[in-house]
mmCIF file of C-alpha atoms and ligand atoms in Angstrom:
data_model
loop_
_atom_site.group_PDB
_atom_site.id
_atom_site.type_symbol
_atom_site.label_atom_id
_atom_site.label_comp_id
_atom_site.label_asym_id
_atom_site.label_seq_id
_atom_site.Cartn_x
_atom_site.Cartn_y
_atom_site.Cartn_z
ATOM 1 C CA UNK G 1 8.533 4.230 19.938
ATOM 2 C CA UNK G 2 11.681 3.026 20.036
ATOM 3 C CA UNK G 3 11.341 -1.041 21.329
ATOM 4 C CA UNK G 4 13.376 -2.608 18.658
ATOM 5 C CA UNK G 5 10.219 -4.567 17.570
ATOM 6 C CA UNK G 6 11.163 -5.574 13.561
ATOM 7 C CA UNK G 7 8.258 -7.514 12.423
ATOM 8 C CA UNK G 8 8.811 -9.452 8.670
ATOM 9 C CA UNK G 9 6.400 -9.704 6.173
ATOM 10 C CA UNK G 10 7.345 -12.359 4.248
ATOM 11 C CA UNK G 11 8.946 -15.677 5.602
ATOM 12 C CA UNK G 12 10.380 -17.459 1.856
ATOM 13 C CA UNK G 13 14.241 -18.493 2.190
ATOM 14 C CA UNK G 14 14.936 -13.860 2.149
ATOM 15 C CA UNK G 15 12.975 -13.178 5.015
ATOM 16 C CA UNK G 16 14.662 -16.065 6.714
ATOM 17 C CA UNK G 17 17.571 -15.322 5.662
ATOM 18 C CA UNK G 18 17.758 -11.870 7.348
ATOM 19 C CA UNK G 19 15.862 -13.356 10.987
ATOM 20 C CA UNK G 20 18.650 -15.889 10.779
ATOM 21 C CA UNK G 21 20.982 -12.929 9.846
ATOM 22 C CA UNK G 22 19.080 -11.250 13.338
ATOM 23 C CA UNK G 23 18.982 -13.745 15.600
ATOM 24 C CA UNK G 24 22.818 -14.381 15.117
ATOM 25 C CA UNK G 25 24.112 -10.061 15.176
ATOM 26 C CA UNK G 26 20.837 -9.501 17.997
ATOM 27 C CA UNK G 27 19.808 -6.774 15.678
ATOM 28 C CA UNK G 28 16.450 -6.484 17.636
ATOM 29 C CA UNK G 29 14.495 -7.471 20.828
ATOM 30 C CA UNK G 30 11.000 -8.740 19.033
ATOM 31 C CA UNK G 31 10.585 -10.156 16.146
ATOM 32 C CA UNK G 32 7.609 -10.813 15.040
ATOM 33 C CA UNK G 33 6.971 -13.410 11.604
ATOM 34 C CA UNK G 34 3.878 -12.617 9.297
ATOM 35 C CA UNK G 35 2.867 -14.209 6.295
ATOM 36 C CA UNK G 36 0.587 -15.439 3.863
ATOM 37 C CA UNK G 37 1.171 -18.978 4.586
ATOM 38 C CA UNK G 38 0.615 -19.130 8.357
ATOM 39 C CA UNK G 39 2.073 -22.788 9.337
ATOM 40 C CA UNK G 40 5.071 -21.665 7.556
ATOM 41 C CA UNK G 41 5.501 -18.433 10.614
ATOM 42 C CA UNK G 42 5.039 -20.972 13.594
ATOM 43 C CA UNK G 43 7.460 -23.894 12.174
ATOM 44 C CA UNK G 44 9.607 -20.674 11.139
ATOM 45 C CA UNK G 45 9.022 -19.049 14.616
ATOM 46 C CA UNK G 46 9.223 -22.251 16.632
ATOM 47 C CA UNK G 47 12.619 -23.631 15.186
ATOM 48 C CA UNK G 48 14.641 -19.505 15.855
ATOM 49 C CA UNK G 49 13.238 -20.009 18.917
ATOM 50 C CA UNK G 50 15.521 -23.379 19.704
ATOM 51 C CA UNK G 51 18.151 -21.384 18.757
ATOM 52 C CA UNK G 52 18.259 -18.805 21.194
ATOM 53 C CA UNK G 53 19.886 -21.030 23.923
ATOM 54 C CA UNK G 54 22.743 -20.826 21.737
ATOM 55 C CA UNK G 55 22.531 -17.273 20.298
ATOM 56 C CA UNK G 56 24.653 -14.402 22.476
ATOM 57 C CA UNK G 57 21.394 -11.897 22.231
ATOM 58 C CA UNK G 58 17.909 -12.503 23.869
ATOM 59 C CA UNK G 59 15.291 -12.294 21.485
ATOM 60 C CA UNK G 60 11.547 -12.878 21.712
ATOM 61 C CA UNK G 61 10.077 -14.131 18.499
ATOM 62 C CA UNK G 62 6.516 -15.514 17.696
ATOM 63 C CA UNK G 63 4.543 -16.010 14.444
ATOM 64 C CA UNK G 64 2.019 -12.578 14.119
ATOM 65 C CA UNK G 65 -0.777 -11.733 13.075
ATOM 66 C CA UNK G 66 -1.540 -7.228 11.114
ATOM 67 C CA UNK G 67 -1.754 -5.695 14.374
ATOM 68 C CA UNK G 68 1.241 -6.934 16.117
ATOM 69 C CA UNK G 69 2.957 -2.947 13.237
ATOM 70 C CA UNK G 70 0.927 -1.080 15.111
ATOM 71 C CA UNK G 71 3.690 -0.681 17.803
ATOM 72 C CA UNK G 72 6.969 -1.721 16.220
ATOM 73 C CA UNK G 73 9.791 0.464 15.390
ATOM 74 C CA UNK G 74 9.899 -1.451 11.265
ATOM 75 C CA UNK G 75 8.253 -3.832 9.317
ATOM 76 C CA UNK G 76 10.562 -5.501 6.962
ATOM 77 C CA UNK G 77 8.500 -6.611 3.284
ATOM 78 C CA UNK G 78 9.989 -9.208 1.734
ATOM 79 C CA UNK G 79 6.848 -10.539 0.550
ATOM 80 C CA UNK G 80 6.866 -12.288 -3.207
ATOM 81 C CA UNK G 81 5.253 -14.206 -6.047
ATOM 82 C CA UNK G 82 7.449 -16.095 -7.655
ATOM 83 C CA UNK G 83 8.037 -15.205 -11.912
ATOM 84 C CA UNK G 84 5.839 -18.393 -13.113
ATOM 85 C CA UNK G 85 6.812 -19.663 -16.494
ATOM 86 C CA UNK G 86 6.120 -17.646 -19.090
ATOM 87 C CA UNK G 87 5.658 -14.716 -17.460
ATOM 88 C CA UNK G 88 7.287 -11.372 -18.507
ATOM 89 C CA UNK G 89 9.650 -8.733 -16.190
ATOM 90 C CA UNK G 90 6.017 -6.876 -16.545
ATOM 91 C CA UNK G 91 3.639 -8.934 -15.234
ATOM 92 C CA UNK G 92 5.697 -9.729 -12.020
ATOM 93 C CA UNK G 93 5.684 -6.473 -11.348
ATOM 94 C CA UNK G 94 1.987 -5.621 -11.840
ATOM 95 C CA UNK G 95 1.318 -9.197 -9.650
ATOM 96 C CA UNK G 96 3.648 -7.925 -6.932
ATOM 97 C CA UNK G 97 2.737 -4.252 -6.645
ATOM 98 C CA UNK G 98 -0.907 -5.516 -6.125
ATOM 99 C CA UNK G 99 1.236 -7.833 -3.271
ATOM 100 C CA UNK G 100 2.487 -4.621 -2.307
ATOM 101 C CA UNK G 101 -0.032 -2.494 -1.935
ATOM 102 C CA UNK G 102 -2.509 -4.812 -0.297
ATOM 103 C CA UNK G 103 -0.051 -5.109 2.642
ATOM 104 C CA UNK G 104 0.705 -1.942 2.406
ATOM 105 C CA UNK G 105 -2.441 -1.267 3.454
ATOM 106 C CA UNK G 106 -2.707 -3.791 6.017
ATOM 107 C CA UNK G 107 -0.018 -2.746 8.022
ATOM 108 C CA UNK G 108 -0.669 0.992 7.717
ATOM 109 C CA UNK G 109 -4.303 0.231 8.729
ATOM 110 C CA UNK G 110 -2.890 -1.208 12.515
ATOM 111 C CA UNK G 111 -2.061 2.372 13.796
ATOM 112 C CA UNK G 112 2.058 0.828 12.352
ATOM 113 C CA UNK G 113 4.143 4.807 12.847
ATOM 114 C CA UNK G 114 7.747 3.422 11.852
ATOM 115 C CA UNK G 115 9.544 2.812 8.942
ATOM 116 C CA UNK G 116 9.264 0.761 6.118
ATOM 117 C CA UNK G 117 11.854 -1.344 4.074
ATOM 118 C CA UNK G 118 10.937 -3.413 1.216
ATOM 119 C CA UNK G 119 13.884 -6.432 0.235
ATOM 120 C CA UNK G 120 10.949 -7.223 -2.317
ATOM 121 C CA UNK G 121 11.515 -7.256 -6.460
ATOM 122 C CA UNK G 122 12.224 -5.093 -8.265
ATOM 123 C CA UNK G 123 12.238 -2.986 -4.958
ATOM 124 C CA UNK G 124 13.015 0.462 -6.656
ATOM 125 C CA UNK G 125 9.721 0.157 -8.027
ATOM 126 C CA UNK G 126 7.879 -2.063 -5.291
ATOM 127 C CA UNK G 127 9.004 0.717 -2.552
ATOM 128 C CA UNK G 128 7.977 3.798 -4.921
ATOM 129 C CA UNK G 129 4.181 1.803 -3.734
ATOM 130 C CA UNK G 130 4.152 1.493 -0.318
ATOM 131 C CA UNK G 131 5.604 5.357 -1.125
ATOM 132 C CA UNK G 132 2.632 6.018 -2.234
ATOM 133 C CA UNK G 133 0.066 4.090 -0.300
ATOM 134 C CA UNK G 134 1.560 4.636 2.751
ATOM 135 C CA UNK G 135 1.082 8.082 2.246
ATOM 136 C CA UNK G 136 3.658 7.874 4.659
ATOM 137 C CA UNK G 137 6.753 10.854 4.708
ATOM 138 C CA UNK G 138 9.034 9.696 2.026
ATOM 139 C CA UNK G 139 12.431 9.581 4.770
ATOM 140 C CA UNK G 140 10.417 6.247 6.070
ATOM 141 C CA UNK G 141 9.939 4.274 3.245
ATOM 142 C CA UNK G 142 13.933 2.458 1.884
ATOM 143 C CA UNK G 143 14.260 -0.533 -0.163
ATOM 144 C CA UNK G 144 17.666 -2.026 0.091
ATOM 145 C CA UNK G 145 18.206 -0.940 -3.029
ATOM 146 C CA UNK G 146 21.970 -1.092 -4.663
ATOM 147 C CA UNK G 147 23.885 -3.023 -0.755
ATOM 148 C CA UNK G 148 23.741 -5.957 -1.497
ATOM 149 C CA UNK G 149 25.613 -5.224 -4.941
ATOM 150 C CA UNK G 150 28.003 -2.570 -3.728
ATOM 151 C CA UNK G 151 28.504 -5.501 -1.326
ATOM 152 C CA UNK G 152 29.354 -8.198 -4.517
ATOM 153 C CA UNK G 153 30.891 -5.705 -5.842
ATOM 154 C CA UNK G 154 33.753 -4.799 -2.661
ATOM 155 C CA UNK G 155 34.269 -8.517 -2.561
ATOM 156 C CA UNK G 156 34.727 -9.113 -6.150
ATOM 157 C CA UNK G 157 37.138 -5.787 -6.565
ATOM 158 C CA UNK G 158 38.882 -8.080 -2.604
ATOM 159 C CA UNK G 159 39.247 -11.102 -4.515
ATOM 160 C CA UNK G 160 41.047 -9.990 -7.495
ATOM 161 C CA UNK G 161 43.412 -6.483 -5.527
ATOM 162 C CA UNK G 162 43.811 -10.083 -2.931
ATOM 163 C CA UNK G 163 42.949 -7.851 0.121
ATOM 164 C CA UNK G 164 40.255 -7.263 2.475
ATOM 165 C CA UNK G 165 37.000 -6.184 1.164
ATOM 166 C CA UNK G 166 36.501 -3.953 4.006
ATOM 167 C CA UNK G 167 39.008 -1.672 2.584
ATOM 168 C CA UNK G 168 37.043 -1.661 -0.327
ATOM 169 C CA UNK G 169 35.166 1.556 -0.901
ATOM 170 C CA UNK G 170 32.785 1.089 -3.835
ATOM 171 C CA UNK G 171 29.390 1.652 -4.443
ATOM 172 C CA UNK G 172 26.825 0.847 -7.132
ATOM 173 C CA UNK G 173 24.364 2.911 -8.373
ATOM 174 C CA UNK G 174 20.664 3.467 -10.086
ATOM 175 C CA UNK G 175 18.114 0.213 -10.048
ATOM 176 C CA UNK G 176 18.578 -3.036 -8.310
ATOM 177 C CA UNK G 177 19.020 -4.793 -11.645
ATOM 178 C CA UNK G 178 20.150 -4.133 -15.298
ATOM 179 C CA UNK G 179 20.775 -1.005 -15.788
ATOM 180 C CA UNK G 180 22.620 -0.298 -12.995
ATOM 181 C CA UNK G 181 25.821 0.780 -12.925
ATOM 182 C CA UNK G 182 29.319 0.885 -11.000
ATOM 183 C CA UNK G 183 30.759 4.456 -9.637
ATOM 184 C CA UNK G 184 34.172 3.708 -10.537
ATOM 185 C CA UNK G 185 34.938 7.290 -10.203
ATOM 186 C CA UNK G 186 35.125 8.112 -6.815
ATOM 187 C CA UNK G 187 35.795 4.337 -5.912
ATOM 188 C CA UNK G 188 38.934 3.340 -3.661
ATOM 189 C CA UNK G 189 40.682 1.012 -1.769
ATOM 190 C CA UNK G 190 41.737 2.761 1.364
ATOM 191 C CA UNK G 191 41.455 6.171 -0.065
ATOM 192 C CA UNK G 192 43.521 4.781 -3.122
ATOM 193 C CA UNK G 193 41.524 5.635 -6.063
ATOM 194 C CA UNK G 194 40.576 2.443 -7.530
ATOM 195 C CA UNK G 195 42.400 3.238 -11.589
ATOM 196 C CA UNK G 196 45.610 4.557 -9.358
ATOM 197 C CA UNK G 197 45.235 1.272 -7.953
ATOM 198 C CA UNK G 198 44.798 -0.411 -11.293
ATOM 199 C CA UNK G 199 47.393 1.844 -13.106
ATOM 200 C CA UNK G 200 49.878 0.681 -9.509
ATOM 201 C CA UNK G 201 50.347 -2.986 -9.996
ATOM 202 C CA UNK G 202 49.810 -2.670 -14.120
ATOM 203 C CA UNK G 203 46.454 -4.701 -13.882
ATOM 204 C CA UNK G 204 43.901 -4.379 -16.534
ATOM 205 C CA UNK G 205 41.152 -2.051 -16.946
ATOM 206 C CA UNK G 206 39.004 -4.200 -19.447
ATOM 207 C CA UNK G 207 38.937 -6.055 -15.805
ATOM 208 C CA UNK G 208 37.224 -3.644 -14.045
ATOM 209 C CA UNK G 209 34.528 -3.904 -16.658
ATOM 210 C CA UNK G 210 35.085 -8.099 -16.540
ATOM 211 C CA UNK G 211 33.911 -7.455 -12.101
ATOM 212 C CA UNK G 212 31.025 -4.848 -13.141
ATOM 213 C CA UNK G 213 28.685 -7.614 -15.304
ATOM 214 C CA UNK G 214 29.936 -10.393 -12.356
ATOM 215 C CA UNK G 215 28.471 -7.556 -9.623
ATOM 216 C CA UNK G 216 25.285 -7.870 -12.478
ATOM 217 C CA UNK G 217 25.423 -10.807 -13.531
ATOM 218 C CA UNK G 218 25.673 -12.535 -9.939
ATOM 219 C CA UNK G 219 22.149 -13.167 -9.073
ATOM 220 C CA UNK G 220 21.440 -14.611 -12.201
ATOM 221 C CA UNK G 221 24.021 -16.882 -11.655
ATOM 222 C CA UNK G 222 23.140 -17.805 -8.519
ATOM 223 C CA UNK G 223 19.137 -18.505 -9.789
ATOM 224 C CA UNK G 224 21.172 -20.887 -12.559
ATOM 225 C CA UNK G 225 22.879 -22.930 -9.864
ATOM 226 C CA UNK G 226 20.520 -23.422 -6.839
ATOM 227 C CA UNK G 227 16.943 -22.001 -7.579
ATOM 228 C CA UNK G 228 17.657 -18.153 -5.717
ATOM 229 C CA UNK G 229 19.418 -16.204 -3.494
ATOM 230 C CA UNK G 230 18.724 -15.260 -0.283
ATOM 231 C CA UNK G 231 22.067 -15.202 2.555
ATOM 232 C CA UNK G 232 24.183 -12.085 1.200
ATOM 233 C CA UNK G 233 20.487 -10.139 0.557
ATOM 234 C CA UNK G 234 19.681 -11.413 4.426
ATOM 235 C CA UNK G 235 22.348 -9.788 5.719
ATOM 236 C CA UNK G 236 22.274 -7.094 3.620
ATOM 237 C CA UNK G 237 18.315 -6.388 5.269
ATOM 238 C CA UNK G 238 20.388 -6.345 8.467
ATOM 239 C CA UNK G 239 23.343 -4.481 8.284
ATOM 240 C CA UNK G 240 20.131 -1.345 7.399
ATOM 241 C CA UNK G 241 18.375 -2.653 10.108
ATOM 242 C CA UNK G 242 20.772 -1.827 12.618
ATOM 243 C CA UNK G 243 21.734 1.380 10.532
ATOM 244 C CA UNK G 244 18.088 2.662 11.950
ATOM 245 C CA UNK G 245 18.212 0.235 14.842
ATOM 246 C CA UNK G 246 20.818 1.956 16.495
ATOM 247 C CA UNK G 247 20.260 5.526 15.690
ATOM 248 C CA UNK G 248 24.035 4.769 13.855
ATOM 249 C CA UNK G 249 24.091 8.071 10.514
ATOM 250 C CA UNK G 250 25.377 5.351 8.388
ATOM 251 C CA UNK G 251 25.201 5.716 4.965
ATOM 252 C CA UNK G 252 24.313 3.169 3.028
ATOM 253 C CA UNK G 253 23.389 3.275 -1.001
ATOM 254 C CA UNK G 254 19.698 1.926 -0.044
ATOM 255 C CA UNK G 255 16.719 2.930 -2.354
ATOM 256 C CA UNK G 256 15.889 6.443 -2.000
ATOM 257 C CA UNK G 257 13.698 9.110 -3.070
ATOM 258 C CA UNK G 258 14.913 11.810 -6.089
ATOM 259 C CA UNK G 259 13.427 14.383 -6.681
ATOM 260 C CA UNK G 260 15.723 16.705 -8.819
ATOM 261 C CA UNK G 261 18.938 16.722 -7.213
ATOM 262 C CA UNK G 262 20.457 15.274 -9.834
ATOM 263 C CA UNK G 263 19.555 16.269 -12.988
ATOM 264 C CA UNK G 264 16.670 14.539 -15.101
ATOM 265 C CA UNK G 265 16.202 12.474 -12.165
ATOM 266 C CA UNK G 266 12.634 13.136 -10.837
ATOM 267 C CA UNK G 267 10.135 11.598 -8.721
ATOM 268 C CA UNK G 268 11.942 8.447 -8.680
ATOM 269 C CA UNK G 269 13.084 6.245 -5.573
ATOM 270 C CA UNK G 270 16.121 4.397 -6.815
ATOM 271 C CA UNK G 271 19.271 2.685 -5.169
ATOM 272 C CA UNK G 272 21.646 6.300 -3.451
ATOM 273 C CA UNK G 273 23.805 6.123 -0.902
ATOM 274 C CA UNK G 274 21.812 8.033 1.668
ATOM 275 C CA UNK G 275 22.592 8.925 5.181
ATOM 276 C CA UNK G 276 20.534 6.139 8.264
ATOM 277 C CA UNK G 277 19.319 6.917 11.398
ATOM 278 C CA UNK G 278 16.602 5.791 14.017
ATOM 279 C CA UNK G 279 14.227 9.188 11.574
ATOM 280 C CA UNK G 280 14.856 7.046 8.476
ATOM 281 C CA UNK G 281 16.795 8.590 5.185
ATOM 282 C CA UNK G 282 18.579 12.083 7.231
ATOM 283 C CA UNK G 283 19.650 12.749 3.194
ATOM 284 C CA UNK G 284 21.642 11.459 0.396
ATOM 285 C CA UNK G 285 24.661 11.983 -0.634
ATOM 286 C CA UNK G 286 25.454 14.960 -2.939
ATOM 287 C CA UNK G 287 28.327 13.085 -5.272
ATOM 288 C CA UNK G 288 30.487 15.220 -7.835
ATOM 289 C CA UNK G 289 29.520 12.277 -10.419
ATOM 290 C CA UNK G 290 31.358 12.685 -14.587
ATOM 291 C CA UNK G 291 29.274 12.703 -17.133
ATOM 292 C CA UNK G 292 29.201 9.033 -18.014
ATOM 293 C CA UNK G 293 27.901 8.750 -14.276
ATOM 294 C CA UNK G 294 25.730 10.928 -14.288
ATOM 295 C CA UNK G 295 24.728 9.984 -17.837
ATOM 296 C CA UNK G 296 24.126 6.367 -16.275
ATOM 297 C CA UNK G 297 21.810 7.794 -13.596
ATOM 298 C CA UNK G 298 19.813 9.630 -15.957
ATOM 299 C CA UNK G 299 18.863 6.019 -18.348
ATOM 300 C CA UNK G 300 18.376 3.929 -14.965
ATOM 301 C CA UNK G 301 15.702 6.894 -13.503
ATOM 302 C CA UNK G 302 14.192 6.506 -17.301
ATOM 303 C CA UNK G 303 14.222 3.840 -16.610
ATOM 304 C CA UNK G 304 12.291 3.059 -13.653
ATOM 305 C CA UNK G 305 10.080 6.339 -13.781
ATOM 306 C CA UNK G 306 8.472 4.924 -17.213
ATOM 307 C CA UNK G 307 7.753 1.191 -15.009
ATOM 308 C CA UNK G 308 5.697 3.764 -12.927
ATOM 309 C CA UNK G 309 3.923 4.521 -15.978
ATOM 310 C CA UNK G 310 3.484 1.741 -17.044
ATOM 311 C CA UNK G 311 1.725 0.931 -13.287
ATOM 312 C CA UNK G 312 -0.206 3.168 -13.398
ATOM 313 C CA UNK G 313 -1.393 2.895 -16.918
ATOM 314 C CA UNK G 314 -2.630 -0.866 -16.065
ATOM 315 C CA UNK G 315 -4.049 1.538 -13.347
ATOM 316 C CA UNK G 316 -2.708 -1.141 -10.447
HETATM 317 P P1 NAD V 425 9.777 -17.152 -1.871
HETATM 318 O O1 NAD V 425 8.493 -17.556 -2.302
HETATM 319 O O2 NAD V 425 10.737 -17.785 -0.948
HETATM 320 O O3 NAD V 425 8.810 -16.371 -0.185
HETATM 321 C C1 NAD V 425 8.421 -15.252 -0.124
HETATM 322 C C2 NAD V 425 7.233 -15.405 0.266
HETATM 323 O O4 NAD V 425 6.161 -14.116 0.514
HETATM 324 C C3 NAD V 425 6.200 -16.973 0.802
HETATM 325 O O5 NAD V 425 6.804 -17.108 2.019
HETATM 326 C C4 NAD V 425 4.366 -16.287 0.592
HETATM 327 O O6 NAD V 425 3.761 -16.922 1.260
HETATM 328 C C5 NAD V 425 4.918 -14.682 0.771
HETATM 329 N N1 NAD V 425 3.724 -14.178 0.703
HETATM 330 C C6 NAD V 425 3.145 -14.170 -0.400
HETATM 331 N N2 NAD V 425 2.036 -13.453 -0.506
HETATM 332 C C7 NAD V 425 2.309 -12.861 0.707
HETATM 333 C C8 NAD V 425 1.092 -11.685 1.161
HETATM 334 N N3 NAD V 425 0.050 -11.166 0.225
HETATM 335 N N4 NAD V 425 1.078 -11.933 2.084
HETATM 336 C C9 NAD V 425 2.046 -12.432 3.179
HETATM 337 N N5 NAD V 425 3.371 -13.401 3.044
HETATM 338 C C10 NAD V 425 3.305 -13.744 1.396
HETATM 339 O O7 NAD V 425 10.485 -16.400 -2.709
HETATM 340 P P2 NAD V 425 12.276 -15.564 -1.647
HETATM 341 O O8 NAD V 425 13.426 -16.158 -2.120
HETATM 342 O O9 NAD V 425 11.608 -15.136 -0.115
HETATM 343 O O10 NAD V 425 12.404 -13.914 -1.918
HETATM 344 C C11 NAD V 425 10.992 -12.918 -1.577
HETATM 345 C C12 NAD V 425 11.954 -11.394 -2.318
HETATM 346 O O11 NAD V 425 13.153 -11.335 -2.405
HETATM 347 C C13 NAD V 425 12.224 -11.653 -3.700
HETATM 348 O O12 NAD V 425 10.820 -10.271 -4.734
HETATM 349 C C14 NAD V 425 13.008 -11.959 -4.708
HETATM 350 O O13 NAD V 425 13.102 -10.943 -5.526
HETATM 351 C C15 NAD V 425 13.444 -11.266 -3.577
HETATM 352 N N6 NAD V 425 15.178 -10.533 -3.504
HETATM 353 C C16 NAD V 425 15.312 -9.744 -3.584
HETATM 354 C C17 NAD V 425 16.795 -9.141 -2.609
HETATM 355 C C18 NAD V 425 17.432 -8.144 -3.186
HETATM 356 O O14 NAD V 425 18.546 -7.749 -3.963
HETATM 357 N N7 NAD V 425 16.850 -6.570 -2.511
HETATM 358 C C19 NAD V 425 17.747 -10.196 -3.069
HETATM 359 C C20 NAD V 425 17.178 -10.762 -3.672
HETATM 360 C C21 NAD V 425 15.778 -11.490 -3.209
#
């Protein structure tokens, strides 16, 4: 089924940033919008269609329903409930897990046979929920993982070194959240290891810690100033969609299933570089991580395993 049709579920800030970026980049041929709030989806579709005359790309955009998933290549899920005042992360996890199970049921009931892409937080855990609920092959269920975090990292390094972010090759691995970490041992600028770049330019290694902390806290900072983050994730989602729809064999740090390829990382969806094409995940990269990085990956996986366990205990 290669028709360039994508169904977006959740037309909030993240969903519409994805839709707007997809329109501007000609990421697909058809974009269907679904939201609990049907009027919002209809209004957003109208608004986007009014930009078509100025877009370099032709695209069919409309508000639809779950039957539209039947022949779609991809379903992108950005639907979710926001954290309520005094609500813990655990409460939010339980609420969004329920939302994700309900949405997955509807999508699968339509006869959908494509690839799921999830952005709703906590994204790694919810990707695993969609995988479990759908019964799909693990290659066809993907979370945005640390794609956005890695883009933020490349931006921060490029700013620090005053060079183009596209020459910076660096990844954040692990949970999209507090236990994520930078794989510094593999970070490089146009093949030169980042440690050598810093040493040669007589820059401070402490600044690398500051860069990591800035990246980790970027979402908190943006949320404090403007309520939520959406442009960066919208463009990250388009990048992932294009890798799949255009059969690019591109490597991106998505949320992907790992089960034993790394010691102590079992039965978990977690942010890790993986090769993507029209079939979804072709394979994860096998990296020669150093001891510290292995420990951080294991700790991140352990945290995600515990989150999943807590949902199971509550029978969500
Ligand atoms: P939002 O509140 O603006 O939009 C959420 C939308 O989902 C709303 O339009 C709501 O009506 C809809 N919705 C809720 N339940 C639904 C259901 N059962 N079916 C269909 N639609 C439903 O929120 P947002 O700012 O767009 O954020 C969406 C999600 O993206 C959040 O979970 C947020 O944490 C996450 N996010 C992820 C990343 C990442 O890197 N993965 C980055 C930023 C935000």
